[in-house]
Amino acid sequence: MLENKNILLGISGGIAIYKVLDLCSRLKKRNVNLKIIMTESATEFVNPLSFETMGRCKVYSDLFSGHHEEVHHIELAKWADLMLIVPASANTISKMANGIADNFLLSTYLACDKDVVIAPAMNTNMLKAKAIQRNLNILKEDGVRIIKPEPGLLACNTIGDGRLEEPEEIVDFLEDYFTEKDLLGKKIIVTAGPTVEPIDFVRYITNNSSGKMGYNIANEARKRGAEVVLISGPVNPIKVNGIKRIEIKTNFEMKDAIEREFQDADAIIMSAAPVDYKVLNPSDRKIKKDGSNLSLELIENIDIIKYFGSIKKDQTIIGFAAETDDLIANAKSKLSKKNLDYIIANDLTKWGAGFDVDTNVASIISKDEIINLDIMPKSKLANKILDLLR
């Protein structure tokens, strides 16, 4: 979403400036076009040459440099798709709020008719000062978007709000900003991860699903404007923002959670891997070893997606088929038997596909066609799947 976007990066003075070098690196790796403005105080913390190197662009700081044929602070504002000021110091925030234009950065801000995003960073007491809060509110009213600082240990040895948001999160904010909101108004249920079925008080049956595919789908759907309900089995923590997350363990709990959200949903994307069998009579105590073999009687578990396929009305239901043999034939059979609209077929034997990796190799199958996709990041596949719901 960030590729070839023109971002005008303003940098004001503050110790948090060291994080902006990392931010520049992350943006360039996403093929963002950068132009950079530093205040005079910012150049006291980091030499402009460092930002010229990381941003692969010229750094501007002197309002009176240049020539008569081009007014730089006007031309830079015209060039930008977005103006981003990181870190935004107390001094810069206050001058922005009051229309002061006594340096290159502030003059460019006033000339900019594009959206402006700031990421404040300062001492906790400075951030909480009435004047700064008043000025932040003025900027909000003016349409400036604010990436809130985080709590933590500050450079001044204070613990509290005021830490600059991490570069990774700032990039996520920008990706969200530039993502077309083509799923606005849709409610999408996404399932992720494995389910677990108990054997006894401490043991259980499960599988290797990491939840990465489902979490990528949920995050990308939110970026595209959808209301997302994420129903997740036990997985290692994966960050999601602005998403209702319901944690479950068993197939029954997953079915119950979906059912509570199903009536007004537009779609279910069933990327979870519910276990197919469960123990007939699980023990409510730990089974002790006694020197003999243990036999477990397994019975077929509830087929969640088949159940919702049988009761759907206008909802679109998308399932997944993870196979090691006869991929297309098995996926087509599942599509028909479970009354699905689409099925995403994965050959687990292919390199780059399957559980606990960041890529996938898939075929999108409907009643009418098969679309074979090359290996790609799960975030990109997530958007291919979400395109089916536009």
Short mmCIF file of C-alpha atoms in Angstrom, two decimals:
data_model
loop_
_atom_site.label_atom_id
_atom_site.label_comp_id
_atom_site.label_asym_id
_atom_site.label_seq_id
_atom_site.Cartn_x
_atom_site.Cartn_y
_atom_site.Cartn_z
CA MET A 1 0.00 0.00 0.00
CA LEU A 2 2.97 2.33 0.50
CA GLU A 3 4.82 1.63 -2.73
CA ASN A 4 5.59 4.81 -4.70
CA LYS A 5 3.78 7.04 -2.22
CA ASN A 6 5.35 10.48 -1.73
CA ILE A 7 5.89 11.08 1.98
CA LEU A 8 7.32 14.38 3.15
CA LEU A 9 9.04 13.59 6.44
CA GLY A 10 9.51 16.44 8.90
CA ILE A 11 11.91 15.90 11.80
CA SER A 12 11.98 18.19 14.84
CA GLY A 13 14.48 18.16 17.68
CA GLY A 14 14.32 15.53 20.41
CA ILE A 15 16.23 12.50 21.66
CA ALA A 16 13.64 10.21 20.03
CA ILE A 17 15.07 11.24 16.67
CA TYR A 18 17.27 8.11 16.68
CA LYS A 19 14.16 6.02 15.97
CA VAL A 20 13.46 8.01 12.81
CA LEU A 21 16.53 6.52 11.12
CA ASP A 22 14.90 3.10 11.55
CA LEU A 23 11.62 4.54 10.26
CA CYS A 24 13.37 5.83 7.13
CA SER A 25 14.88 2.40 6.53
CA ARG A 26 11.50 0.68 6.87
CA LEU A 27 9.83 3.12 4.50
CA LYS A 28 12.52 2.78 1.85
CA LYS A 29 12.20 -1.02 2.02
CA ARG A 30 8.55 -0.48 1.05
CA ASN A 31 9.63 1.67 -1.91
CA VAL A 32 8.32 4.91 -0.46
CA ASN A 33 9.53 8.14 -2.08
CA LEU A 34 10.92 10.31 0.72
CA LYS A 35 11.85 13.95 1.02
CA ILE A 36 13.06 15.15 4.40
CA ILE A 37 12.98 18.43 6.30
CA MET A 38 14.89 18.85 9.57
CA THR A 39 14.61 21.73 12.01
CA GLU A 40 17.84 23.34 13.14
CA SER A 41 17.55 21.70 16.56
CA ALA A 42 17.05 18.29 14.93
CA THR A 43 20.41 18.66 13.18
CA GLU A 44 22.02 19.02 16.62
CA PHE A 45 20.92 15.47 17.50
CA VAL A 46 21.66 13.69 14.18
CA ASN A 47 23.72 14.90 11.26
CA PRO A 48 21.57 15.43 8.13
CA LEU A 49 23.99 13.20 6.22
CA SER A 50 22.63 10.21 8.17
CA PHE A 51 19.11 10.93 6.94
CA GLU A 52 20.30 11.62 3.39
CA THR A 53 21.91 8.18 3.46
CA MET A 54 18.95 6.30 5.00
CA GLY A 55 16.30 8.17 3.04
CA ARG A 56 18.30 8.29 -0.21
CA CYS A 57 17.17 11.87 -0.71
CA LYS A 58 18.15 15.46 -0.07
CA VAL A 59 17.55 16.86 3.42
CA TYR A 60 16.22 20.43 3.66
CA SER A 61 16.71 22.64 6.69
CA ASP A 62 17.52 26.19 5.56
CA LEU A 63 14.44 28.20 4.62
CA PHE A 64 16.53 30.64 2.63
CA SER A 65 18.53 28.17 0.56
CA GLY A 66 17.72 27.45 -3.10
CA HIS A 67 17.14 29.80 -6.01
CA HIS A 68 14.43 32.10 -7.34
CA GLU A 69 13.06 29.58 -9.85
CA GLU A 70 11.72 27.25 -7.14
CA VAL A 71 10.28 28.05 -3.71
CA HIS A 72 11.21 24.84 -1.95
CA HIS A 73 8.76 24.88 0.95
CA ILE A 74 5.90 25.41 -1.53
CA GLU A 75 7.09 22.82 -4.05
CA LEU A 76 7.68 20.16 -1.38
CA ALA A 77 4.15 20.64 -0.08
CA LYS A 78 2.77 20.20 -3.62
CA TRP A 79 4.88 17.04 -4.16
CA ALA A 80 3.70 15.19 -1.06
CA ASP A 81 0.87 12.67 -0.80
CA LEU A 82 1.18 13.01 2.98
CA MET A 83 3.23 15.06 5.43
CA LEU A 84 4.56 13.15 8.43
CA ILE A 85 6.30 14.88 11.35
CA VAL A 86 8.31 12.54 13.60
CA PRO A 87 9.15 13.30 16.33
CA ALA A 88 6.86 16.24 16.88
CA SER A 89 8.39 18.21 19.74
CA ALA A 90 6.49 20.45 22.17
CA ASN A 91 7.96 23.48 20.43
CA THR A 92 6.94 22.35 16.93
CA ILE A 93 3.42 21.32 18.05
CA SER A 94 2.85 24.69 19.71
CA LYS A 95 4.05 26.67 16.69
CA MET A 96 1.95 24.55 14.31
CA ALA A 97 -1.16 25.18 16.40
CA ASN A 98 -0.59 28.92 16.35
CA GLY A 99 0.40 29.39 12.72
CA ILE A 100 4.01 30.34 13.36
CA ALA A 101 6.30 29.85 10.36
CA ASP A 102 9.81 30.65 11.56
CA ASN A 103 11.62 27.66 10.03
CA PHE A 104 11.52 25.50 6.91
CA LEU A 105 9.41 22.73 8.49
CA LEU A 106 6.73 25.07 9.83
CA SER A 107 6.53 27.08 6.62
CA THR A 108 6.05 23.87 4.64
CA TYR A 109 3.36 22.70 7.08
CA LEU A 110 1.38 25.89 6.55
CA ALA A 111 1.72 25.53 2.77
CA CYS A 112 0.64 21.88 2.78
CA ASP A 113 -2.93 21.17 1.67
CA LYS A 114 -2.49 17.38 2.05
CA ASP A 115 -3.18 15.38 5.20
CA VAL A 116 -0.65 15.83 7.99
CA VAL A 117 0.27 13.18 10.58
CA ILE A 118 2.36 13.87 13.67
CA ALA A 119 3.95 11.54 16.22
CA PRO A 120 4.66 13.53 19.41
CA ALA A 121 7.52 12.64 21.76
CA MET A 122 8.51 14.50 24.92
CA ASN A 123 8.74 14.36 28.71
CA THR A 124 5.56 13.21 30.45
CA ASN A 125 4.99 16.46 32.32
CA MET A 126 5.49 18.46 29.12
CA LEU A 127 2.99 16.25 27.30
CA LYS A 128 0.43 16.69 30.07
CA ALA A 129 0.92 20.46 30.32
CA LYS A 130 -2.31 22.35 29.65
CA ALA A 131 -0.71 24.37 26.87
CA ILE A 132 0.45 21.26 24.97
CA GLN A 133 -2.90 19.49 25.42
CA ARG A 134 -4.67 22.63 24.22
CA ASN A 135 -2.41 22.84 21.18
CA LEU A 136 -2.86 19.14 20.37
CA ASN A 137 -6.63 19.67 20.49
CA ILE A 138 -6.29 22.65 18.13
CA LEU A 139 -4.33 20.48 15.69
CA LYS A 140 -6.98 17.75 15.88
CA GLU A 141 -9.66 20.32 15.08
CA ASP A 142 -7.50 21.46 12.15
CA GLY A 143 -7.55 17.88 10.81
CA VAL A 144 -4.05 16.82 11.84
CA ARG A 145 -3.88 13.11 12.67
CA ILE A 146 -1.96 12.22 15.83
CA ILE A 147 -0.10 8.99 16.51
CA LYS A 148 -0.28 8.85 20.28
CA PRO A 149 2.98 8.47 22.21
CA GLU A 150 3.44 5.32 24.27
CA PRO A 151 4.03 4.93 28.01
CA GLY A 152 7.42 3.69 29.18
CA LEU A 153 10.84 4.71 30.45
CA LEU A 154 11.84 8.03 28.90
CA ALA A 155 15.34 9.39 28.24
CA CYS A 156 14.90 11.77 31.19
CA ASN A 157 14.50 8.74 33.52
CA THR A 158 10.78 9.42 33.89
CA ILE A 159 8.27 6.60 33.54
CA GLY A 160 5.07 7.67 31.81
CA ASP A 161 3.50 8.77 28.54
CA GLY A 162 5.69 10.49 25.99
CA ARG A 163 7.71 7.76 24.25
CA LEU A 164 7.67 8.02 20.48
CA GLU A 165 5.60 5.23 18.94
CA GLU A 166 7.79 2.46 17.52
CA PRO A 167 8.73 2.76 13.83
CA GLU A 168 6.98 -0.52 13.01
CA GLU A 169 3.71 0.85 14.38
CA ILE A 170 4.11 4.13 12.52
CA VAL A 171 4.55 2.17 9.27
CA ASP A 172 1.39 0.18 10.10
CA PHE A 173 -0.46 3.47 10.63
CA LEU A 174 0.67 4.70 7.22
CA GLU A 175 -0.29 1.44 5.51
CA ASP A 176 -3.71 1.72 7.11
CA TYR A 177 -4.03 5.34 5.95
CA PHE A 178 -3.20 4.56 2.32
CA THR A 179 -5.38 1.42 2.12
CA GLU A 180 -8.59 1.89 0.13
CA LYS A 181 -11.61 1.38 2.41
CA ASP A 182 -13.48 -0.80 -0.10
CA LEU A 183 -14.93 -3.10 2.59
CA LEU A 184 -16.48 -0.30 4.65
CA GLY A 185 -19.85 -1.34 6.02
CA LYS A 186 -19.14 -5.08 5.85
CA LYS A 187 -18.92 -7.33 8.89
CA ILE A 188 -16.48 -10.20 8.43
CA ILE A 189 -15.94 -13.11 10.80
CA VAL A 190 -12.43 -14.55 10.57
CA THR A 191 -11.33 -17.70 12.35
CA ALA A 192 -7.67 -18.46 13.04
CA GLY A 193 -5.35 -20.95 14.63
CA PRO A 194 -6.03 -24.48 15.85
CA THR A 195 -8.66 -25.82 18.17
CA VAL A 196 -7.80 -28.20 21.01
CA GLU A 197 -9.78 -31.14 22.33
CA PRO A 198 -8.95 -32.60 25.78
CA ILE A 199 -7.67 -36.10 26.39
CA ASP A 200 -7.50 -35.62 30.14
CA PHE A 201 -6.97 -32.76 32.59
CA VAL A 202 -3.55 -31.82 31.12
CA ARG A 203 -3.30 -33.41 27.65
CA TYR A 204 -5.09 -32.57 24.43
CA ILE A 205 -5.32 -33.18 20.68
CA THR A 206 -4.46 -30.28 18.37
CA ASN A 207 -2.49 -29.42 15.21
CA ASN A 208 0.32 -27.14 14.02
CA SER A 209 -1.75 -24.17 12.86
CA SER A 210 0.01 -20.92 13.84
CA GLY A 211 -2.90 -18.60 13.09
CA LYS A 212 -0.76 -16.40 10.82
CA MET A 213 -3.07 -16.69 7.82
CA GLY A 214 -6.17 -15.78 9.80
CA TYR A 215 -4.52 -12.91 11.64
CA ASN A 216 -3.24 -11.48 8.35
CA ILE A 217 -6.75 -11.68 6.89
CA ALA A 218 -8.21 -9.97 9.96
CA ASN A 219 -5.64 -7.16 9.93
CA GLU A 220 -5.98 -6.52 6.19
CA ALA A 221 -9.79 -6.57 6.39
CA ARG A 222 -9.71 -3.94 9.14
CA LYS A 223 -7.36 -1.77 7.06
CA ARG A 224 -9.87 -1.99 4.21
CA GLY A 225 -12.64 -0.66 6.45
CA ALA A 226 -14.47 -3.83 7.50
CA GLU A 227 -15.84 -4.52 10.95
CA VAL A 228 -13.86 -7.62 11.89
CA VAL A 229 -14.57 -10.28 14.48
CA LEU A 230 -11.55 -12.55 14.95
CA ILE A 231 -12.24 -15.90 16.60
CA SER A 232 -8.93 -17.47 17.52
CA GLY A 233 -7.70 -20.72 18.94
CA PRO A 234 -4.54 -20.80 21.09
CA VAL A 235 -1.63 -19.18 19.19
CA ASN A 236 1.53 -17.28 20.05
CA PRO A 237 0.61 -13.61 20.50
CA ILE A 238 0.01 -11.86 17.15
CA LYS A 239 -0.80 -8.15 17.33
CA VAL A 240 -4.14 -6.91 16.07
CA ASN A 241 -5.46 -3.36 16.41
CA GLY A 242 -9.08 -2.24 16.38
CA ILE A 243 -10.41 -5.78 16.05
CA LYS A 244 -12.83 -7.64 18.31
CA ARG A 245 -11.01 -10.84 19.27
CA ILE A 246 -12.70 -13.83 20.86
CA GLU A 247 -10.42 -16.56 22.22
CA ILE A 248 -11.65 -20.15 22.14
CA LYS A 249 -10.25 -23.66 22.59
CA THR A 250 -12.61 -26.38 21.39
CA ASN A 251 -14.63 -26.81 18.20
CA PHE A 252 -17.83 -26.32 20.15
CA GLU A 253 -16.55 -23.02 21.57
CA MET A 254 -15.60 -21.84 18.07
CA LYS A 255 -19.01 -22.78 16.64
CA ASP A 256 -20.75 -21.05 19.55
CA ALA A 257 -18.68 -17.86 19.11
CA ILE A 258 -19.42 -17.75 15.36
CA GLU A 259 -23.11 -18.34 15.95
CA ARG A 260 -23.35 -15.31 18.25
CA GLU A 261 -21.96 -13.09 15.44
CA PHE A 262 -23.39 -14.85 12.38
CA GLN A 263 -26.82 -13.29 11.91
CA ASP A 264 -25.63 -9.83 10.84
CA ALA A 265 -22.33 -10.93 9.26
CA ASP A 266 -21.64 -10.52 5.56
CA ALA A 267 -18.99 -13.24 5.39
CA ILE A 268 -17.10 -15.92 7.25
CA ILE A 269 -13.51 -16.66 6.33
CA MET A 270 -12.75 -19.98 8.00
CA SER A 271 -8.94 -20.02 8.03
CA ALA A 272 -8.77 -21.83 11.35
CA ALA A 273 -7.84 -25.50 11.50
CA PRO A 274 -10.39 -27.17 13.79
CA VAL A 275 -9.40 -30.69 14.81
CA ASP A 276 -11.40 -33.38 13.02
CA TYR A 277 -11.62 -35.85 15.90
CA LYS A 278 -12.06 -35.70 19.66
CA VAL A 279 -11.86 -38.21 22.51
CA LEU A 280 -15.19 -39.87 23.25
CA ASN A 281 -14.73 -39.81 27.02
CA PRO A 282 -12.01 -37.35 28.09
CA SER A 283 -10.91 -37.70 31.70
CA ASP A 284 -11.40 -34.83 34.14
CA ARG A 285 -8.28 -36.05 35.97
CA LYS A 286 -4.73 -36.62 34.76
CA ILE A 287 -4.35 -40.14 33.38
CA LYS A 288 -1.44 -41.81 35.19
CA LYS A 289 0.99 -44.20 33.52
CA ASP A 290 0.62 -47.78 34.74
CA GLY A 291 3.00 -49.63 32.45
CA SER A 292 0.37 -50.59 29.88
CA ASN A 293 -0.65 -49.07 26.54
CA LEU A 294 -3.35 -46.44 26.49
CA SER A 295 -6.16 -46.72 23.96
CA LEU A 296 -8.30 -43.70 23.12
CA GLU A 297 -11.59 -43.92 21.30
CA LEU A 298 -11.87 -40.99 18.88
CA ILE A 299 -15.11 -39.77 17.38
CA GLU A 300 -15.71 -37.32 14.55
CA ASN A 301 -15.86 -33.73 15.75
CA ILE A 302 -18.49 -31.17 14.78
CA ASP A 303 -17.84 -29.82 11.28
CA ILE A 304 -18.15 -26.10 11.89
CA ILE A 305 -18.01 -24.78 8.35
CA LYS A 306 -20.43 -27.42 7.08
CA TYR A 307 -22.92 -26.36 9.74
CA PHE A 308 -22.81 -22.70 8.73
CA GLY A 309 -22.84 -23.62 5.05
CA SER A 310 -26.14 -25.39 5.67
CA ILE A 311 -27.83 -22.43 7.42
CA LYS A 312 -26.37 -19.45 5.53
CA LYS A 313 -28.67 -16.94 3.88
CA ASP A 314 -26.87 -14.11 2.12
CA GLN A 315 -23.48 -14.66 3.78
CA THR A 316 -20.40 -15.50 1.75
CA ILE A 317 -18.51 -18.43 3.24
CA ILE A 318 -14.86 -19.04 2.39
CA GLY A 319 -13.15 -22.20 3.57
CA PHE A 320 -9.63 -23.59 3.46
CA ALA A 321 -8.38 -27.00 2.38
CA ALA A 322 -4.91 -28.00 3.52
CA GLU A 323 -3.98 -31.22 1.75
CA THR A 324 -0.99 -33.45 1.03
CA ASP A 325 -2.66 -35.45 -1.77
CA ASP A 326 -5.14 -34.77 -4.59
CA LEU A 327 -5.37 -31.10 -3.67
CA ILE A 328 -7.84 -29.84 -6.30
CA ALA A 329 -10.12 -32.89 -6.20
CA ASN A 330 -10.33 -32.84 -2.40
CA ALA A 331 -10.88 -29.08 -2.32
CA LYS A 332 -13.66 -29.24 -4.93
CA SER A 333 -15.36 -32.02 -2.98
CA LYS A 334 -15.23 -29.93 0.20
CA LEU A 335 -16.60 -26.90 -1.65
CA SER A 336 -19.63 -28.86 -2.81
CA LYS A 337 -20.34 -30.94 0.31
CA LYS A 338 -20.13 -27.98 2.66
CA ASN A 339 -21.99 -25.48 0.46
CA LEU A 340 -19.14 -22.97 0.34
CA ASP A 341 -18.78 -20.03 -2.02
CA TYR A 342 -14.99 -20.31 -2.28
CA ILE A 343 -12.27 -22.55 -0.96
CA ILE A 344 -8.59 -21.70 -0.60
CA ALA A 345 -6.59 -24.82 -1.37
CA ASN A 346 -3.07 -25.26 0.04
CA ASP A 347 -0.68 -28.07 -0.90
CA LEU A 348 1.20 -28.65 2.35
CA THR A 349 4.01 -30.47 0.55
CA LYS A 350 5.05 -27.33 -1.39
CA TRP A 351 7.90 -25.19 -0.16
CA GLY A 352 6.63 -21.95 1.35
CA ALA A 353 3.12 -23.27 2.05
CA GLY A 354 1.43 -24.57 5.16
CA PHE A 355 1.64 -23.91 8.88
CA ASP A 356 3.84 -21.47 10.79
CA VAL A 357 5.45 -19.78 7.78
CA ASP A 358 4.95 -16.22 6.53
CA THR A 359 4.18 -17.22 2.93
CA ASN A 360 1.63 -19.43 1.24
CA VAL A 361 0.97 -21.12 -2.10
CA ALA A 362 -2.73 -21.33 -2.84
CA SER A 363 -5.44 -21.91 -5.39
CA ILE A 364 -8.74 -20.03 -5.11
CA ILE A 365 -11.55 -22.36 -6.15
CA SER A 366 -15.21 -21.56 -6.79
CA LYS A 367 -17.94 -23.51 -8.55
CA ASP A 368 -16.93 -21.87 -11.84
CA GLU A 369 -13.17 -21.44 -11.84
CA ILE A 370 -9.77 -22.21 -10.35
CA ILE A 371 -7.21 -19.42 -9.87
CA ASN A 372 -3.72 -20.73 -9.20
CA LEU A 373 -1.50 -18.29 -7.33
CA ASP A 374 2.28 -18.20 -6.98
CA ILE A 375 4.03 -18.15 -3.63
CA MET A 376 3.38 -14.85 -1.84
CA PRO A 377 3.35 -13.35 1.66
CA LYS A 378 0.28 -14.27 3.66
CA SER A 379 -0.62 -10.58 3.89
CA LYS A 380 -0.80 -10.40 0.09
CA LEU A 381 -2.82 -13.62 -0.13
CA ALA A 382 -5.13 -12.17 2.53
CA ASN A 383 -5.94 -9.29 0.18
CA LYS A 384 -6.50 -11.66 -2.74
CA ILE A 385 -9.07 -13.46 -0.58
CA LEU A 386 -10.69 -10.22 0.60
CA ASP A 387 -11.02 -9.10 -3.03
CA LEU A 388 -13.67 -11.84 -3.34
CA LEU A 389 -15.91 -9.85 -0.97
CA ARG A 390 -15.90 -6.48 -2.74
#
